[in-house]
Coordinates of N, CA, C and O in Angstrom, one line a residue:
X1 N -13.2 -21.1 7.0 CA -12.2 -20.3 7.5 C -10.7 -21.1 7.7 O -9.9 -20.7 7.7
X2 N -11.3 -22.4 8.2 CA -9.9 -23.1 8.7 C -8.9 -23.6 7.7 O -7.9 -23.7 8.2
X3 N -9.2 -23.6 6.7 CA -8.3 -24.0 5.8 C -7.1 -23.0 5.7 O -5.9 -23.7 5.4
X4 N -7.5 -21.7 5.9 CA -6.1 -21.1 5.6 C -5.1 -21.1 6.6 O -4.1 -20.9 6.0
X5 N -5.2 -21.7 7.6 CA -4.1 -21.5 8.6 C -2.9 -22.7 8.4 O -1.9 -22.5 8.7
X6 N -3.4 -23.7 8.2 CA -2.2 -24.8 8.2 C -1.3 -24.6 7.7 O -0.3 -25.3 7.6
X7 N -1.6 -23.8 6.8 CA -0.4 -23.2 5.7 C 0.8 -23.1 6.3 O 1.8 -22.5 5.6
X8 N 0.8 -22.6 7.5 CA 2.2 -22.1 8.3 C 3.2 -22.8 8.0 O 4.2 -22.3 7.9
X9 N 3.4 -24.1 7.3 CA 4.6 -24.3 7.0 C 5.1 -24.0 5.7 O 5.9 -24.4 5.5
X10 N 4.9 -22.8 5.2 CA 5.3 -22.3 4.1 C 6.9 -22.0 4.2 O 7.6 -21.9 3.1
X11 N 7.3 -22.2 5.4 CA 8.9 -22.0 5.1 C 9.6 -23.5 4.8 O 8.6 -24.2 4.6
X12 N 10.8 -23.6 4.5 CA 11.3 -24.5 3.8 C 12.7 -25.2 4.4 O 13.1 -24.8 5.5
X13 N 12.8 -26.2 3.8 CA 14.0 -27.0 4.5 C 15.0 -27.7 3.2 O 14.5 -28.2 2.4
X14 N 15.9 -27.8 3.8 CA 17.1 -28.6 2.7 C 17.3 -29.8 3.4 O 17.9 -29.3 4.7
X15 N 17.6 -30.8 2.5 CA 18.2 -32.1 2.9 C 19.9 -32.1 2.7 O 20.4 -33.4 2.6
X16 N 20.4 -31.2 2.3 CA 21.8 -31.3 1.8 C 22.8 -31.2 3.0 O 22.3 -30.8 4.0
X17 N 24.0 -31.5 2.8 CA 25.1 -31.5 3.9 C 25.4 -30.0 4.6 O 25.4 -30.0 5.6
X18 N 25.1 -29.1 3.8 CA 25.4 -27.8 4.2 C 24.0 -27.2 4.7 O 24.1 -25.9 5.2
X19 N 22.9 -28.0 4.9 CA 21.6 -27.3 5.4 C 21.6 -26.8 6.9 O 22.5 -27.5 7.5
X20 N 21.1 -25.9 7.1 CA 20.9 -25.4 8.7 C 19.5 -25.7 8.9 O 18.5 -25.6 8.1
X21 N 19.5 -26.2 10.2 CA 18.0 -26.3 10.8 C 17.6 -25.1 11.5 O 18.4 -24.7 12.6
X22 N 16.6 -24.4 11.6 CA 16.0 -23.5 12.3 C 14.4 -23.9 12.8 O 13.7 -24.7 12.0
X23 N 14.3 -23.4 14.0 CA 13.1 -23.5 14.5 C 12.2 -22.2 14.6 O 12.7 -21.4 14.6
X24 N 10.8 -22.4 14.1 CA 10.2 -21.2 13.9 C 10.0 -20.4 15.1 O 9.6 -21.1 16.2
X25 N 10.1 -19.2 15.2 CA 9.8 -18.2 16.3 C 8.7 -17.8 16.2 O 8.3 -16.6 15.5
X26 N 7.7 -18.1 17.0 CA 6.1 -17.5 17.1 C 6.2 -16.0 17.2 O 5.1 -15.6 16.8
X27 N 6.9 -15.7 18.2 CA 6.6 -14.1 18.5 C 7.1 -13.2 17.1 O 6.6 -12.0 17.1
X28 N 7.6 -14.0 16.4 CA 7.8 -13.1 14.6 C 7.5 -13.5 13.6 O 7.9 -13.4 12.5
X29 N 6.4 -14.4 13.8 CA 5.8 -15.3 12.7 C 4.2 -15.1 12.6 O 3.8 -14.9 13.9
X30 N 3.6 -15.2 11.9 CA 2.2 -15.4 11.8 C 1.5 -16.6 10.7 O 2.3 -16.8 9.8
X31 N 0.4 -17.1 10.9 CA -0.4 -17.7 10.3 C -1.7 -17.2 10.4 O -2.2 -17.3 11.2
X32 N -2.2 -16.7 8.9 CA -3.4 -16.0 9.0 C -3.9 -16.5 7.6 O -3.6 -16.8 6.8
X33 N -5.4 -15.9 7.5 CA -6.5 -16.3 6.7 C -7.3 -15.2 6.5 O -7.5 -14.2 7.5
X34 N -8.0 -15.0 5.2 CA -9.0 -14.5 4.9 C -10.1 -15.3 4.4 O -9.7 -16.0 3.4
X35 N -11.5 -15.0 4.5 CA -12.6 -15.7 4.0 C -13.7 -14.8 3.8 O -13.9 -13.7 4.6
X36 N -14.5 -14.7 3.0 CA -15.7 -13.8 2.5 C -16.8 -14.4 3.4 O -16.8 -15.6 3.7
X37 N -17.5 -13.2 4.0 CA -18.6 -13.3 4.7 C -19.4 -12.4 4.6 O -19.2 -10.8 4.7
X38 N -20.6 -13.1 3.8 CA -21.7 -12.2 3.5 C -21.2 -11.0 2.2 O -21.0 -11.5 1.1
X39 N -20.6 -10.0 2.6 CA -20.3 -8.9 1.7 C -18.8 -8.6 1.4 O -18.3 -7.4 1.0
X40 N -17.9 -8.8 2.4 CA -16.5 -8.7 2.8 C -15.8 -9.7 3.2 O -16.5 -11.1 3.1
X41 N -14.7 -9.7 3.5 CA -13.7 -10.8 4.0 C -13.4 -10.5 5.3 O -13.2 -9.5 6.0
X42 N -13.4 -11.7 6.2 CA -12.9 -11.4 7.4 C -11.8 -12.1 7.7 O -11.3 -13.4 6.8
X43 N -10.8 -11.6 8.9 CA -9.5 -12.3 8.9 C -9.4 -12.9 10.3 O -10.1 -12.8 11.0
X44 N -8.4 -13.8 10.1 CA -8.3 -14.9 11.6 C -6.7 -15.2 11.6 O -6.1 -14.8 10.6
X45 N -6.5 -15.8 12.7 CA -5.0 -16.5 12.7 C -5.2 -17.3 13.6 O -6.0 -17.7 14.3
X46 N -4.0 -18.3 13.6 CA -3.8 -19.4 14.5 C -2.7 -18.8 15.6 O -1.4 -18.4 14.9
X47 N -3.1 -18.7 17.0 CA -1.8 -18.1 18.0 C -0.8 -19.2 18.2 O 0.0 -18.8 18.9
X48 N -0.9 -20.5 18.0 CA 0.0 -21.5 18.7 C 0.4 -22.4 17.5 O -0.6 -23.1 16.9
X49 N 1.5 -22.5 17.1 CA 2.1 -23.1 16.2 C 3.7 -23.3 16.2 O 4.4 -22.5 17.2
X50 N 4.1 -24.4 15.7 CA 5.7 -24.5 16.3 C 6.1 -25.2 14.6 O 5.6 -25.9 13.9
X51 N 7.3 -25.6 14.7 CA 8.1 -26.2 13.7 C 9.3 -25.9 13.2 O 10.1 -25.1 14.0
X52 N 9.9 -26.9 12.3 CA 11.4 -26.7 12.2 C 11.4 -26.5 10.4 O 10.8 -27.0 9.8
X53 N 12.6 -25.7 10.3 CA 12.7 -25.7 8.7 C 14.4 -26.1 8.6 O 14.9 -25.6 9.4
X54 N 14.7 -26.8 7.4 CA 16.1 -26.7 6.9 C 16.2 -26.2 5.9 O 15.3 -26.1 4.9
X55 N 17.3 -25.3 5.8 CA 17.6 -24.5 4.6 C 19.1 -24.5 4.0 O 20.0 -24.1 4.8
X56 N 19.1 -24.4 2.9 CA 20.5 -24.1 2.5 C 20.2 -23.5 0.8 O 19.5 -24.1 0.0
X57 N 20.7 -22.2 0.6 CA 20.4 -21.4 -0.4 C 20.7 -22.0 -1.6 O 20.3 -21.7 -2.4
X58 N 21.9 -22.6 -1.6 CA 22.4 -23.7 -2.8 C 21.5 -24.7 -3.2 O 21.9 -25.1 -4.3
X59 N 20.5 -25.1 -2.3 CA 19.9 -26.4 -2.9 C 18.2 -26.3 -2.6 O 17.8 -26.9 -1.7
X60 N 17.7 -25.2 -3.2 CA 16.1 -24.9 -3.1 C 15.3 -26.3 -3.4 O 14.4 -26.1 -2.6
X61 N 15.7 -27.0 -4.2 CA 14.8 -28.2 -4.7 C 15.1 -28.8 -3.3 O 14.0 -30.1 -3.3
X62 N 15.4 -28.9 -2.5 CA 15.6 -29.7 -0.9 C 15.0 -29.1 -0.1 O 14.8 -29.7 1.0
X63 N 14.5 -27.9 0.0 CA 13.8 -27.3 1.1 C 12.8 -28.1 1.6 O 12.1 -28.6 0.7
X64 N 12.8 -28.1 3.2 CA 11.7 -28.8 3.5 C 11.2 -28.1 4.9 O 12.0 -27.3 5.4
X65 N 10.0 -28.4 5.3 CA 9.4 -27.9 6.6 C 8.4 -28.7 7.1 O 7.7 -29.4 6.5
X66 N 8.3 -28.8 8.5 CA 7.4 -29.6 9.2 C 6.6 -28.5 10.1 O 7.5 -28.0 11.2
X67 N 5.6 -28.2 10.3 CA 5.1 -27.3 11.3 C 3.7 -28.2 11.8 O 2.9 -28.8 10.9
X68 N 3.4 -27.6 12.9 CA 2.3 -28.2 13.8 C 1.6 -27.1 14.2 O 1.9 -26.0 14.7
X69 N 0.1 -27.0 14.0 CA -0.6 -25.8 14.1 C -1.7 -26.4 15.0 O -2.3 -27.4 15.0
X70 N -1.9 -25.6 16.3 CA -3.1 -25.9 17.4 C -4.3 -25.1 16.7 O -4.6 -24.1 16.8
X71 N -5.4 -25.9 16.1 CA -6.6 -25.6 15.6 C -7.3 -24.9 16.8 O -8.3 -23.6 16.4
X72 N -7.3 -25.0 18.1 CA -8.1 -24.4 19.5 C -7.5 -23.2 19.2 O -8.2 -22.7 20.0
X73 N -6.3 -22.8 18.8 CA -5.6 -21.1 18.7 C -6.5 -20.5 17.9 O -5.9 -19.2 17.9
X74 N -7.2 -20.7 16.9 CA -7.7 -20.0 16.1 C -8.3 -18.6 16.8 O -8.9 -18.5 17.8
X75 N -8.1 -17.5 16.2 CA -8.4 -16.1 16.9 C -8.8 -15.2 15.8 O -8.0 -14.9 14.8
X76 N -10.3 -14.8 15.6 CA -10.8 -14.0 14.6 C -11.0 -12.6 15.1 O -11.7 -11.7 14.9
X77 N -10.6 -12.4 16.9 CA -10.9 -11.5 17.6 C -12.5 -11.5 18.0 O -13.1 -10.5 18.3
X78 N -13.3 -12.3 17.7 CA -14.6 -12.4 18.3 C -14.9 -13.7 18.9 O -15.0 -14.6 18.1
X79 N -14.7 -13.8 20.0 CA -14.9 -15.3 21.1 C -16.1 -16.0 20.7 O -15.7 -17.4 20.7
X80 N -17.4 -15.5 20.6 CA -18.5 -16.5 19.9 C -18.0 -17.2 18.8 O -18.3 -18.3 18.4
X81 N -17.5 -16.4 17.7 CA -17.1 -17.0 16.3 C -16.0 -17.6 16.3 O -16.2 -18.8 15.9
X82 N -15.0 -17.6 17.4 CA -13.9 -18.3 17.6 C -14.5 -20.1 18.2 O -14.1 -20.8 17.5
X83 N -15.2 -19.8 19.3 CA -16.2 -20.8 19.7 C -16.8 -21.7 18.6 O -16.8 -22.9 18.6
X84 N -17.5 -21.2 17.6 CA -18.0 -22.1 16.4 C -17.1 -22.5 15.4 O -17.3 -23.7 15.1
X85 N -15.9 -21.3 15.1 CA -15.0 -22.4 14.5 C -14.1 -23.5 15.0 O -13.7 -24.4 14.4
X86 N -14.3 -23.6 16.1 CA -13.5 -24.9 17.3 C -14.5 -26.0 17.1 O -14.4 -27.1 17.2
X87 N -16.0 -25.7 16.8 CA -16.8 -26.8 17.0 C -16.9 -27.7 15.4 O -16.2 -27.6 14.8
X88 N -17.7 -28.8 16.0 CA -17.7 -29.6 14.6 C -18.2 -29.3 13.4 O -17.9 -29.6 12.1
X89 N -18.8 -27.9 13.1 CA -19.5 -27.2 12.1 C -17.9 -26.9 11.5 O -18.0 -26.7 10.0
X90 N -17.0 -26.6 12.0 CA -16.0 -26.3 11.5 C -14.4 -27.0 11.6 O -14.4 -28.2 11.2
X91 N -13.8 -26.7 12.6 CA -12.3 -27.4 12.7 C -12.4 -28.7 13.5 O -11.8 -29.4 13.7
X92 N -13.6 -28.5 14.4 CA -13.9 -29.8 15.1 C -12.9 -30.5 16.2 O -12.3 -31.3 16.0
X93 N -12.1 -29.1 16.9 CA -11.2 -29.5 17.7 C -11.0 -30.7 19.0 O -10.1 -31.1 18.9
X94 N -12.5 -31.0 19.0 CA -12.5 -32.2 20.1 C -11.9 -33.3 19.5 O -11.6 -34.1 20.1
X95 N -12.5 -33.5 18.2 CA -12.1 -34.9 17.3 C -10.8 -34.6 16.5 O -10.0 -35.6 16.6
X96 N -10.4 -33.8 16.1 CA -9.4 -33.3 15.3 C -8.6 -32.2 15.7 O -8.3 -30.9 15.5
X97 N -7.7 -32.5 16.8 CA -7.0 -31.7 17.7 C -5.7 -30.9 17.3 O -5.1 -30.2 17.8
X98 N -5.2 -31.4 15.8 CA -4.0 -31.1 15.2 C -4.0 -30.9 13.8 O -5.0 -31.5 13.3
X99 N -3.4 -29.9 13.5 CA -3.4 -29.5 12.1 C -1.5 -29.5 11.9 O -0.8 -29.3 12.7
X100 N -1.2 -29.9 10.4 CA 0.2 -29.9 10.2 C 0.5 -29.7 8.7 O -0.6 -30.0 7.7
X101 N 1.6 -29.6 8.3 CA 1.9 -28.9 7.1 C 3.3 -29.6 7.2 O 4.2 -29.3 7.9
X102 N 3.6 -30.4 5.8 CA 4.8 -31.0 5.4 C 5.1 -30.8 4.1 O 4.3 -31.2 3.4
X103 N 6.4 -30.3 4.0 CA 6.7 -30.0 2.7 C 7.0 -31.4 2.0 O 7.5 -32.4 2.3
X104 N 6.5 -31.5 0.8 CA 6.8 -32.3 -0.3 C 7.8 -32.2 -1.2 O 8.6 -32.9 -1.9
X105 N 7.8 -31.0 -1.8 CA 8.8 -30.4 -2.7 C 8.9 -28.9 -3.1 O 7.6 -28.5 -2.6
X106 N 9.7 -28.6 -3.6 CA 9.9 -26.9 -3.9 C 10.2 -27.0 -5.3 O 11.3 -27.4 -5.9
X107 N 9.8 -26.3 -6.2 CA 10.0 -26.2 -7.4 C 9.7 -24.8 -8.1 O 9.5 -23.7 -7.2
X108 N 10.0 -24.5 -9.6 CA 9.8 -23.4 -10.0 C 10.7 -22.2 -9.3 O 10.0 -21.0 -9.0
X109 N 11.8 -22.6 -9.0 CA 12.4 -21.4 -8.0 C 12.9 -20.3 -9.3 O 13.7 -20.6 -10.1
X110 N 12.9 -19.0 -8.9 CA 13.1 -18.0 -9.6 C 13.5 -17.0 -8.8 O 13.0 -16.5 -8.2
X111 N 15.1 -16.9 -8.3 CA 15.5 -15.9 -7.6 C 15.0 -16.3 -6.3 O 15.4 -17.3 -5.7
X112 N 14.2 -15.4 -5.5 CA 13.8 -15.5 -4.1 C 12.4 -16.2 -4.0 O 11.7 -16.6 -2.9
X113 N 11.7 -16.4 -5.4 CA 10.2 -17.1 -5.3 C 10.7 -18.5 -5.7 O 11.3 -18.9 -6.6
X114 N 9.4 -19.2 -5.3 CA 9.0 -20.6 -5.7 C 8.1 -21.0 -5.3 O 7.1 -20.2 -4.6
X115 N 7.3 -22.3 -5.8 CA 6.2 -23.1 -5.6 C 6.6 -23.8 -4.5 O 7.4 -24.6 -4.4
X116 N 6.1 -24.0 -3.7 CA 6.1 -24.5 -2.2 C 4.7 -25.6 -2.2 O 3.5 -25.3 -2.1
X117 N 5.3 -26.9 -2.3 CA 4.1 -28.1 -2.4 C 4.3 -28.7 -1.0 O 5.3 -28.9 -0.4
X118 N 3.0 -29.2 -0.5 CA 3.2 -29.9 0.7 C 1.8 -30.7 1.0 O 1.0 -30.6 0.5
X119 N 1.8 -31.2 2.1 CA 0.6 -31.9 2.6 C 0.0 -31.5 3.8 O 0.8 -31.3 4.8
X120 N -1.3 -31.0 3.6 CA -1.9 -30.1 4.8 C -2.9 -31.1 5.4 O -3.7 -31.6 4.9
X121 N -2.6 -31.3 6.9 CA -3.8 -32.1 7.4 C -4.5 -31.0 8.2 O -4.1 -30.3 9.4
X122 N -5.9 -31.1 8.2 CA -6.9 -30.3 8.8 C -8.2 -31.1 8.8 O -8.6 -31.7 7.9
X123 N -8.7 -30.9 10.0 CA -10.2 -31.3 10.1 C -10.1 -32.8 9.7 O -10.9 -33.5 9.1
X124 N -9.0 -33.7 10.2 CA -8.4 -35.0 10.1 C -8.4 -35.1 8.8 O -8.9 -36.7 8.5
X125 N -8.3 -34.6 7.7 CA -8.0 -35.0 6.5 C -6.7 -34.3 5.9 O -6.4 -33.0 6.4
X126 N -6.0 -35.1 5.1 CA -4.8 -34.6 4.3 C -4.8 -34.6 3.0 O -5.6 -35.4 2.2
X127 N -4.6 -33.4 2.5 CA -4.6 -33.2 1.0 C -3.2 -32.5 0.8 O -2.6 -31.7 1.3
X128 N -2.8 -32.3 -0.9 CA -1.8 -31.5 -1.2 C -2.1 -29.9 -1.1 O -3.4 -29.9 -1.8
X129 N -1.0 -29.6 -1.1 CA -1.3 -27.9 -1.2 C -0.2 -27.0 -2.0 O 0.8 -27.8 -1.9
X130 N -0.6 -26.2 -2.6 CA 0.8 -25.6 -3.3 C 0.7 -23.9 -2.9 O -0.2 -23.3 -3.1
X131 N 1.7 -23.3 -2.6 CA 1.8 -21.9 -2.1 C 2.9 -21.2 -2.9 O 3.9 -21.7 -3.4
X132 N 2.8 -20.0 -3.1 CA 3.6 -19.6 -3.7 C 4.6 -18.7 -2.6 O 4.1 -18.2 -1.5
X133 N 6.0 -19.1 -2.5 CA 6.6 -18.6 -1.5 C 7.5 -17.7 -1.9 O 8.2 -17.5 -3.1
X134 N 8.0 -16.9 -1.0 CA 9.1 -15.9 -1.1 C 10.2 -16.0 0.0 O 9.6 -15.9 1.2
X135 N 11.1 -15.9 -0.4 CA 12.3 -16.4 0.6 C 12.7 -15.0 0.8 O 13.4 -13.9 0.1
X136 N 12.8 -14.8 2.5 CA 13.4 -13.5 3.0 C 14.7 -13.4 3.3 O 15.5 -12.5 3.3
X137 N 15.4 -14.8 3.3 CA 16.8 -15.2 3.4 C 17.4 -15.3 4.7 O 16.4 -15.2 5.7
X138 N 18.5 -15.0 4.8 CA 19.2 -15.1 6.3 C 20.0 -13.7 6.6 O 20.2 -13.1 5.9
X139 N 19.5 -13.3 7.8 CA 20.3 -12.0 8.3 C 20.5 -12.6 9.8 O 19.9 -12.7 10.6
X140 N 21.8 -11.6 10.0 CA 22.1 -11.6 11.5 C 21.4 -10.5 12.4 O 21.3 -9.3 11.9
X141 N 21.1 -10.8 13.6 CA 20.7 -9.8 14.5 C 21.6 -9.1 15.0 O 22.9 -9.5 14.7
X142 N 21.4 -8.2 16.0 CA 22.7 -7.3 16.4 C 23.4 -8.3 17.7 O 24.9 -8.0 17.7
X143 N 23.0 -9.2 18.1 CA 23.5 -10.3 19.0 C 24.5 -11.2 18.1 O 25.2 -12.0 18.6
X144 N 24.1 -11.3 16.9 CA 24.9 -12.2 15.6 C 24.6 -13.5 15.5 O 25.1 -14.1 14.9
X145 N 23.4 -13.7 15.9 CA 22.5 -14.7 15.6 C 21.7 -14.9 14.2 O 21.2 -13.7 13.8
X146 N 21.8 -15.9 13.5 CA 21.4 -15.7 12.0 C 20.0 -16.0 12.3 O 19.4 -17.1 13.1
X147 N 19.0 -15.3 11.5 CA 17.3 -15.5 11.2 C 17.1 -15.7 10.0 O 18.1 -15.5 8.9
X148 N 16.4 -16.8 9.7 CA 15.8 -17.2 8.3 C 14.3 -16.8 8.3 O 13.9 -16.7 9.3
X149 N 14.2 -16.3 7.1 CA 12.5 -15.7 6.9 C 12.2 -16.1 5.5 O 12.7 -16.4 4.7
X150 N 11.0 -16.4 5.4 CA 10.2 -16.9 4.2 C 8.6 -16.4 4.5 O 8.1 -16.3 5.6
X151 N 7.7 -16.2 3.3 CA 6.6 -15.8 3.4 C 5.8 -16.9 2.2 O 6.3 -16.9 1.3
X152 N 4.6 -17.3 2.7 CA 3.7 -17.9 1.7 C 2.2 -17.6 1.3 O 1.7 -17.0 2.4
X153 N 1.9 -17.4 0.3 CA 0.4 -17.1 0.1 C 0.0 -18.4 -0.8 O 0.5 -18.8 -1.6
X154 N -1.2 -18.3 -0.7 CA -1.9 -19.3 -1.6 C -3.6 -19.3 -1.1 O -4.1 -18.7 -0.5
X155 N -4.1 -20.1 -1.9 CA -5.7 -19.9 -1.7 C -6.1 -21.7 -1.6 O -5.6 -22.6 -2.1
X156 N -7.2 -21.9 -1.0 CA -7.9 -23.2 -0.6 C -8.9 -23.4 -0.6 O -9.8 -22.3 -0.4
X157 N -9.8 -24.5 -1.0 CA -11.2 -24.6 -0.8 C -11.5 -25.5 0.3 O -10.8 -26.6 0.5
X158 N -11.8 -24.7 1.3 CA -12.2 -25.3 2.7 C -13.2 -26.6 2.8 O -12.9 -27.7 3.6
X159 N -13.8 -26.8 1.5 CA -14.6 -28.1 1.4 C -13.5 -29.2 0.9 O -14.0 -30.5 1.3
X160 N -12.7 -29.4 0.5 CA -11.6 -30.2 0.4 C -11.2 -31.0 1.5 O -10.6 -31.9 1.6
X161 N -11.1 -30.2 2.6 CA -11.1 -30.5 3.7 C -12.3 -31.1 4.7 O -12.2 -31.2 5.9
X162 N -13.3 -31.1 4.1 CA -14.7 -31.5 4.8 C -15.3 -30.3 5.5 O -16.2 -30.6 6.4
X163 N -14.7 -29.2 5.6 CA -15.2 -28.0 6.2 C -16.3 -27.2 5.2 O -16.0 -26.6 4.6
X164 N -17.6 -27.7 5.6 CA -18.7 -27.1 4.5 C -19.8 -26.3 5.0 O -20.5 -26.1 4.4
X165 N -19.9 -26.3 6.3 CA -20.8 -25.6 7.1 C -21.2 -23.9 6.3 O -20.2 -23.5 5.7
X166 N -22.5 -23.7 6.1 CA -22.6 -22.6 5.5 C -24.4 -22.2 5.4 O -25.2 -23.4 6.2
X167 N -24.6 -21.2 5.5 CA -26.2 -20.7 5.4 C -26.4 -20.2 4.3 O -25.7 -19.6 3.6
X168 N -27.9 -20.7 3.8 CA -28.3 -20.0 2.4 C -29.1 -18.4 3.1 O -29.6 -18.6 3.8
X169 N -28.7 -17.6 2.1 CA -29.4 -16.4 2.3 C -30.4 -16.2 1.5 O -30.7 -16.9 0.5
X170 N -31.2 -15.3 2.0 CA -32.5 -14.8 1.3 C -32.4 -14.7 -0.1 O -33.2 -15.0 -1.2
X171 N -31.1 -14.1 -0.6 CA -30.6 -13.8 -1.9 C -30.4 -14.9 -2.7 O -30.5 -15.0 -3.9
X172 N -30.3 -15.9 -2.0 CA -29.9 -17.5 -2.8 C -28.4 -17.6 -2.5 O -28.2 -18.8 -2.8
X173 N -27.7 -16.6 -2.3 CA -26.4 -17.1 -2.2 C -26.1 -17.6 -0.6 O -27.0 -18.1 -0.3
X174 N -24.9 -17.7 -0.3 CA -24.3 -18.3 0.7 C -23.6 -17.4 1.8 O -23.0 -16.2 1.1
X175 N -23.8 -17.9 3.1 CA -23.0 -16.7 3.9 C -21.2 -16.8 4.1 O -20.8 -15.5 4.0
X176 N -20.8 -17.8 3.7 CA -19.5 -18.0 3.7 C -18.9 -18.4 2.4 O -19.5 -19.4 1.7
X177 N -18.0 -18.0 1.9 CA -17.2 -18.5 0.6 C -16.4 -19.7 1.1 O -16.2 -19.9 2.1
X178 N -16.2 -20.3 -0.1 CA -15.3 -21.5 0.0 C -14.1 -21.4 -0.1 O -13.2 -22.2 0.6
X179 N -13.6 -20.1 -0.8 CA -12.2 -20.1 -0.9 C -11.6 -19.5 0.1 O -12.1 -18.7 0.9
X180 N -10.3 -20.1 0.9 CA -9.9 -19.5 1.8 C -8.4 -18.9 1.4 O -7.8 -19.6 0.9
X181 N -8.0 -17.7 1.7 CA -6.6 -17.1 1.3 C -5.7 -17.1 2.7 O -6.2 -16.8 3.5
X182 N -4.7 -17.6 2.2 CA -3.7 -18.0 3.3 C -2.4 -16.9 3.3 O -2.1 -16.8 2.2
X183 N -1.8 -16.6 4.1 CA -0.9 -15.7 4.3 C 0.1 -16.1 5.4 O -0.6 -15.9 6.6
X184 N 1.4 -16.5 5.3 CA 2.1 -17.2 6.5 C 3.4 -16.5 6.4 O 4.0 -16.0 5.2
X185 N 3.7 -15.8 7.3 CA 4.9 -15.2 7.4 C 5.9 -15.8 8.4 O 5.3 -15.9 9.6
X186 N 7.0 -16.1 8.1 CA 7.9 -17.1 9.2 C 9.2 -16.7 9.4 O 9.9 -16.1 8.6
X187 N 9.8 -16.1 10.5 CA 10.9 -16.0 11.2 C 11.5 -17.1 11.8 O 10.6 -17.5 13.0
X188 N 12.6 -17.4 11.6 CA 13.1 -18.9 12.3 C 14.4 -18.5 12.9 O 15.4 -17.9 12.1
X189 N 15.1 -19.5 14.2 CA 16.0 -19.1 14.7 C 16.8 -20.6 14.6 O 16.4 -21.5 14.4
X190 N 18.1 -20.3 14.6 CA 19.0 -21.7 14.4 C 18.9 -22.5 15.6 O 18.5 -21.8 16.4
X191 N 18.9 -23.7 15.2 CA 18.5 -24.7 16.4 C 19.9 -24.8 17.4 O 21.0 -24.7 16.7

């Protein structure tokens, strides 16, 4: 399940002279995931994360984001399951207390869509990930402050990060799927 979250870094950042720096607003953002459990999919999220995004609409190839996620903040709305996810069987938050995502590049830009590439560190392992990104753009709120928004989705194999706990079922199948679906929605405010 854990692989899903880190991806919160879906937001982007630009290194050009006219790039604006935004801080992620956790009250209006989410980092969530889905993973198969037996015969359906279970949803979860991370409640604590922060990060910064630099964005320049005219220079998408330079967008970047740096995002930190607290894996101990995992929330599937079932306390016993969340405790298990924090254990050495999954996120091992006692040993691996930080998750992060850092953009490495953005490409395949078509209008407001792009591929977001980055380095995801989870369960003390760093691996590259690629997400499908949709830019929501910039918009002023009633007070005149500009907000930036982006969403990203993707799939990860949790075993790539050493998260391999599972149980064999009587049918010969396994309790948990290896593939984790990520969904990240970010709204950010100017620094």
